[in-house]
């Protein structure tokens, strides 16, 4: 009883802190000069990380197994993974550009876990025979860490695509307007418009320089976070194959979960290839990561929603009013 009470308290503490962190983050987007708020944001994410860690440890102690036996526990661990990824830049004293992704992702997953699932799923139960293995912690934790990293990296790539396409659209309409004016207006007026454009070149170049810097940072972090997630995914699939051989007598069964995990691996292998190819960088690799974002949700969430295959113990029911 005492463990359940502590877990309940830690759940609400972590959710409250991450909610405050989100509010602080939006304030810092508009008021960059408030240094204290940025420091509070970082402290809040650390407090969230520690609270979720305590929650998982408490649940581990009183359940007797690592808390990854159902969707509720996996979502809590996924929220912990987002917080963990947020800490990575701090280890090497890098500027943290991941907070815009990690903080909302953590509150979304934890909010859905606590409010979107039926209360029966919140209860810790005895592991089914297939999960009573030493491979549980290795396989499932690696897969969830990979999902968190790949989702964060994919969202950064999507942001890169949005900024790039918006810049190209603005450039297209600027040139189109100049061509229309040169056709319908006299040459003198066209030259005057052209001179006014050149007068604003310094401002446009200044703005484009910062857009260029932003896209470079997005590309830098998306590549490194996706590379980390791809490594976790590879380890998770390999450990899952060994576990499947022990539990079901076969390394690979083309179960829906296994199939979509393999598709996810292929998509991000393509991303890695395009990202390291000089002729296919930026847009092509970002498109691959954007497709991967959808594939991950199908693999993690869609298969559980259908409740089919050998991994059907991860199925769930939503809260009903």
mmCIF file of N, CA, C and O in Angstrom, residues 84-133:
data_model
loop_
_atom_site.group_PDB
_atom_site.id
_atom_site.type_symbol
_atom_site.label_atom_id
_atom_site.label_comp_id
_atom_site.label_asym_id
_atom_site.label_seq_id
_atom_site.Cartn_x
_atom_site.Cartn_y
_atom_site.Cartn_z
ATOM 1 N N UNK A 84 15.503 11.483 -20.458
ATOM 2 C CA UNK A 84 16.898 11.036 -20.520
ATOM 3 C C UNK A 84 17.602 11.642 -21.733
ATOM 4 O O UNK A 84 18.747 12.113 -21.637
ATOM 5 N N UNK A 85 16.932 11.649 -22.880
ATOM 6 C CA UNK A 85 17.516 12.225 -24.091
ATOM 7 C C UNK A 85 17.746 13.725 -23.913
ATOM 8 O O UNK A 85 18.723 14.282 -24.422
ATOM 9 N N UNK A 86 16.853 14.357 -23.160
ATOM 10 C CA UNK A 86 17.032 15.784 -22.875
ATOM 11 C C UNK A 86 18.334 16.051 -22.127
ATOM 12 O O UNK A 86 18.950 17.108 -22.283
ATOM 13 N N UNK A 87 18.766 15.086 -21.314
ATOM 14 C CA UNK A 87 19.981 15.259 -20.510
ATOM 15 C C UNK A 87 21.268 15.075 -21.315
ATOM 16 O O UNK A 87 22.329 15.522 -20.895
ATOM 17 N N UNK A 88 21.199 14.414 -22.455
ATOM 18 C CA UNK A 88 22.406 14.072 -23.203
ATOM 19 C C UNK A 88 23.251 15.286 -23.571
ATOM 20 O O UNK A 88 24.476 15.279 -23.364
ATOM 21 N N UNK A 89 22.663 16.381 -24.121
ATOM 22 C CA UNK A 89 23.509 17.545 -24.438
ATOM 23 C C UNK A 89 24.201 18.140 -23.225
ATOM 24 O O UNK A 89 25.300 18.687 -23.334
ATOM 25 N N UNK A 90 23.566 18.042 -22.034
ATOM 26 C CA UNK A 90 24.162 18.613 -20.828
ATOM 27 C C UNK A 90 25.418 17.862 -20.413
ATOM 28 O O UNK A 90 26.312 18.431 -19.787
ATOM 29 N N UNK A 91 25.486 16.572 -20.763
ATOM 30 C CA UNK A 91 26.654 15.779 -20.381
ATOM 31 C C UNK A 91 27.926 16.336 -21.022
ATOM 32 O O UNK A 91 28.990 16.389 -20.412
ATOM 33 N N UNK A 92 27.793 16.793 -22.293
ATOM 34 C CA UNK A 92 28.948 17.324 -23.030
ATOM 35 C C UNK A 92 28.939 18.847 -23.104
ATOM 36 O O UNK A 92 29.647 19.443 -23.900
ATOM 37 N N UNK A 93 28.064 19.470 -22.265
ATOM 38 C CA UNK A 93 27.983 20.932 -22.181
ATOM 39 C C UNK A 93 27.662 21.584 -23.519
ATOM 40 O O UNK A 93 28.151 22.675 -23.848
ATOM 41 N N UNK A 94 26.814 20.919 -24.333
ATOM 42 C CA UNK A 94 26.344 21.506 -25.575
ATOM 43 C C UNK A 94 25.125 22.374 -25.302
ATOM 44 O O UNK A 94 24.408 22.181 -24.325
ATOM 45 N N UNK A 95 24.857 23.307 -26.224
ATOM 46 C CA UNK A 95 23.613 24.067 -26.153
ATOM 47 C C UNK A 95 22.461 23.110 -26.417
ATOM 48 O O UNK A 95 22.469 22.358 -27.393
ATOM 49 N N UNK A 96 21.451 23.124 -25.544
ATOM 50 C CA UNK A 96 20.369 22.143 -25.640
ATOM 51 C C UNK A 96 19.287 22.652 -26.582
ATOM 52 O O UNK A 96 18.443 23.470 -26.219
ATOM 53 N N UNK A 97 19.293 22.139 -27.823
ATOM 54 C CA UNK A 97 18.257 22.481 -28.795
ATOM 55 C C UNK A 97 17.136 21.438 -28.803
ATOM 56 O O UNK A 97 16.216 21.532 -29.610
ATOM 57 N N UNK A 98 17.232 20.445 -27.917
ATOM 58 C CA UNK A 98 16.262 19.358 -27.923
ATOM 59 C C UNK A 98 15.055 19.625 -27.033
ATOM 60 O O UNK A 98 14.056 18.909 -27.127
ATOM 61 N N UNK A 99 15.128 20.641 -26.174
ATOM 62 C CA UNK A 99 14.067 20.854 -25.196
ATOM 63 C C UNK A 99 12.726 21.149 -25.853
ATOM 64 O O UNK A 99 11.670 20.810 -25.302
ATOM 65 N N UNK A 100 12.754 21.777 -27.026
ATOM 66 C CA UNK A 100 11.506 22.093 -27.724
ATOM 67 C C UNK A 100 10.782 20.818 -28.160
ATOM 68 O O UNK A 100 9.571 20.830 -28.392
ATOM 69 N N UNK A 101 11.500 19.697 -28.242
ATOM 70 C CA UNK A 101 10.911 18.415 -28.628
ATOM 71 C C UNK A 101 10.708 17.519 -27.411
ATOM 72 O O UNK A 101 9.631 16.922 -27.230
ATOM 73 N N UNK A 102 11.717 17.422 -26.552
ATOM 74 C CA UNK A 102 11.681 16.445 -25.458
ATOM 75 C C UNK A 102 10.635 16.782 -24.394
ATOM 76 O O UNK A 102 9.944 15.878 -23.906
ATOM 77 N N UNK A 103 10.521 18.053 -24.036
ATOM 78 C CA UNK A 103 9.574 18.426 -22.972
ATOM 79 C C UNK A 103 8.123 18.173 -23.382
ATOM 80 O O UNK A 103 7.379 17.516 -22.633
ATOM 81 N N UNK A 104 7.654 18.655 -24.554
ATOM 82 C CA UNK A 104 6.270 18.335 -24.949
ATOM 83 C C UNK A 104 6.041 16.836 -25.134
ATOM 84 O O UNK A 104 4.958 16.332 -24.831
ATOM 85 N N UNK A 105 7.048 16.121 -25.649
ATOM 86 C CA UNK A 105 6.891 14.675 -25.849
ATOM 87 C C UNK A 105 6.717 13.954 -24.519
ATOM 88 O O UNK A 105 5.902 13.031 -24.400
ATOM 89 N N UNK A 106 7.484 14.375 -23.511
ATOM 90 C CA UNK A 106 7.383 13.754 -22.187
ATOM 91 C C UNK A 106 6.009 13.981 -21.568
ATOM 92 O O UNK A 106 5.407 13.045 -21.017
ATOM 93 N N UNK A 107 5.487 15.204 -21.677
ATOM 94 C CA UNK A 107 4.178 15.482 -21.064
ATOM 95 C C UNK A 107 3.060 14.802 -21.844
ATOM 96 O O UNK A 107 2.062 14.355 -21.264
ATOM 97 N N UNK A 108 3.220 14.678 -23.167
ATOM 98 C CA UNK A 108 2.192 14.011 -23.970
ATOM 99 C C UNK A 108 2.094 12.531 -23.608
ATOM 100 O O UNK A 108 1.001 12.003 -23.373
ATOM 101 N N UNK A 109 3.225 11.851 -23.539
ATOM 102 C CA UNK A 109 3.208 10.414 -23.258
ATOM 103 C C UNK A 109 2.742 10.133 -21.830
ATOM 104 O O UNK A 109 1.952 9.209 -21.606
ATOM 105 N N UNK A 110 3.221 10.926 -20.879
ATOM 106 C CA UNK A 110 2.806 10.684 -19.499
ATOM 107 C C UNK A 110 1.339 11.052 -19.295
ATOM 108 O O UNK A 110 0.611 10.366 -18.560
ATOM 109 N N UNK A 111 0.897 12.118 -19.951
ATOM 110 C CA UNK A 111 -0.508 12.510 -19.839
ATOM 111 C C UNK A 111 -1.433 11.452 -20.406
ATOM 112 O O UNK A 111 -2.475 11.138 -19.820
ATOM 113 N N UNK A 112 -1.047 10.882 -21.541
ATOM 114 C CA UNK A 112 -1.868 9.821 -22.131
ATOM 115 C C UNK A 112 -1.859 8.571 -21.257
ATOM 116 O O UNK A 112 -2.883 7.894 -21.106
ATOM 117 N N UNK A 113 -0.702 8.258 -20.686
ATOM 118 C CA UNK A 113 -0.602 7.061 -19.835
ATOM 119 C C UNK A 113 -1.491 7.179 -18.606
ATOM 120 O O UNK A 113 -2.155 6.213 -18.205
ATOM 121 N N UNK A 114 -1.537 8.357 -17.987
ATOM 122 C CA UNK A 114 -2.292 8.519 -16.747
ATOM 123 C C UNK A 114 -3.775 8.799 -16.978
ATOM 124 O O UNK A 114 -4.610 8.430 -16.151
ATOM 125 N N UNK A 115 -4.105 9.436 -18.113
ATOM 126 C CA UNK A 115 -5.499 9.851 -18.335
ATOM 127 C C UNK A 115 -6.177 9.119 -19.489
ATOM 128 O O UNK A 115 -7.409 9.031 -19.511
ATOM 129 N N UNK A 116 -5.412 8.620 -20.450
ATOM 130 C CA UNK A 116 -6.012 8.039 -21.643
ATOM 131 C C UNK A 116 -6.276 6.554 -21.568
ATOM 132 O O UNK A 116 -7.040 6.020 -22.371
ATOM 133 N N UNK A 117 -5.650 5.859 -20.628
ATOM 134 C CA UNK A 117 -5.810 4.413 -20.513
ATOM 135 C C UNK A 117 -6.751 4.061 -19.369
ATOM 136 O O UNK A 117 -6.930 4.843 -18.432
ATOM 137 N N UNK A 118 -7.338 2.897 -19.452
ATOM 138 C CA UNK A 118 -8.235 2.445 -18.389
ATOM 139 C C UNK A 118 -7.460 2.248 -17.088
ATOM 140 O O UNK A 118 -6.268 1.926 -17.100
ATOM 141 N N UNK A 119 -8.143 2.427 -15.967
ATOM 142 C CA UNK A 119 -7.476 2.330 -14.659
ATOM 143 C C UNK A 119 -6.958 0.921 -14.382
ATOM 144 O O UNK A 119 -6.008 0.756 -13.601
ATOM 145 N N UNK A 120 -7.563 -0.086 -15.015
ATOM 146 C CA UNK A 120 -7.086 -1.451 -14.810
ATOM 147 C C UNK A 120 -5.658 -1.630 -15.303
ATOM 148 O O UNK A 120 -4.895 -2.432 -14.743
ATOM 149 N N UNK A 121 -5.292 -0.885 -16.327
ATOM 150 C CA UNK A 121 -3.944 -1.020 -16.884
ATOM 151 C C UNK A 121 -2.897 -0.371 -15.998
ATOM 152 O O UNK A 121 -1.706 -0.615 -16.162
ATOM 153 N N UNK A 122 -3.339 0.485 -15.070
ATOM 154 C CA UNK A 122 -2.386 1.126 -14.163
ATOM 155 C C UNK A 122 -1.886 0.159 -13.094
ATOM 156 O O UNK A 122 -0.859 0.411 -12.470
ATOM 157 N N UNK A 123 -2.624 -0.917 -12.901
ATOM 158 C CA UNK A 123 -2.264 -1.869 -11.854
ATOM 159 C C UNK A 123 -1.164 -2.810 -12.345
ATOM 160 O O UNK A 123 -1.169 -3.260 -13.485
ATOM 161 N N UNK A 124 -0.212 -3.068 -11.452
ATOM 162 C CA UNK A 124 0.847 -4.010 -11.791
ATOM 163 C C UNK A 124 0.337 -5.434 -11.621
ATOM 164 O O UNK A 124 -0.307 -5.755 -10.623
ATOM 165 N N UNK A 125 0.594 -6.276 -12.618
ATOM 166 C CA UNK A 125 0.121 -7.660 -12.588
ATOM 167 C C UNK A 125 1.300 -8.624 -12.722
ATOM 168 O O UNK A 125 2.423 -8.230 -13.059
ATOM 169 N N UNK A 126 1.016 -9.890 -12.472
ATOM 170 C CA UNK A 126 2.040 -10.921 -12.636
ATOM 171 C C UNK A 126 2.362 -11.082 -14.116
ATOM 172 O O UNK A 126 1.472 -11.056 -14.972
ATOM 173 N N UNK A 127 3.608 -11.240 -14.428
ATOM 174 C CA UNK A 127 4.026 -11.371 -15.817
ATOM 175 C C UNK A 127 3.469 -12.643 -16.432
ATOM 176 O O UNK A 127 3.431 -13.699 -15.796
ATOM 177 N N UNK A 128 3.046 -12.531 -17.702
ATOM 178 C CA UNK A 128 2.647 -13.723 -18.441
ATOM 179 C C UNK A 128 3.908 -14.556 -18.685
ATOM 180 O O UNK A 128 5.030 -14.027 -18.683
ATOM 181 N N UNK A 129 3.773 -15.857 -18.914
ATOM 182 C CA UNK A 129 4.959 -16.717 -19.076
ATOM 183 C C UNK A 129 5.946 -16.236 -20.132
ATOM 184 O O UNK A 129 7.166 -16.350 -19.941
ATOM 185 N N UNK A 130 5.439 -15.679 -21.237
ATOM 186 C CA UNK A 130 6.334 -15.239 -22.311
ATOM 187 C C UNK A 130 7.246 -14.097 -21.880
ATOM 188 O O UNK A 130 8.335 -13.901 -22.439
ATOM 189 N N UNK A 131 6.804 -13.311 -20.875
ATOM 190 C CA UNK A 131 7.594 -12.166 -20.418
ATOM 191 C C UNK A 131 8.502 -12.490 -19.234
ATOM 192 O O UNK A 131 9.289 -11.637 -18.820
ATOM 193 N N UNK A 132 8.380 -13.684 -18.699
ATOM 194 C CA UNK A 132 9.197 -14.059 -17.537
ATOM 195 C C UNK A 132 10.586 -14.496 -18.023
ATOM 196 O O UNK A 132 10.918 -15.683 -18.043
ATOM 197 N N UNK A 133 11.360 -13.513 -18.416
ATOM 198 C CA UNK A 133 12.687 -13.792 -18.971
ATOM 199 C C UNK A 133 13.638 -12.660 -18.614
ATOM 200 O O UNK A 133 13.217 -11.512 -18.408
#
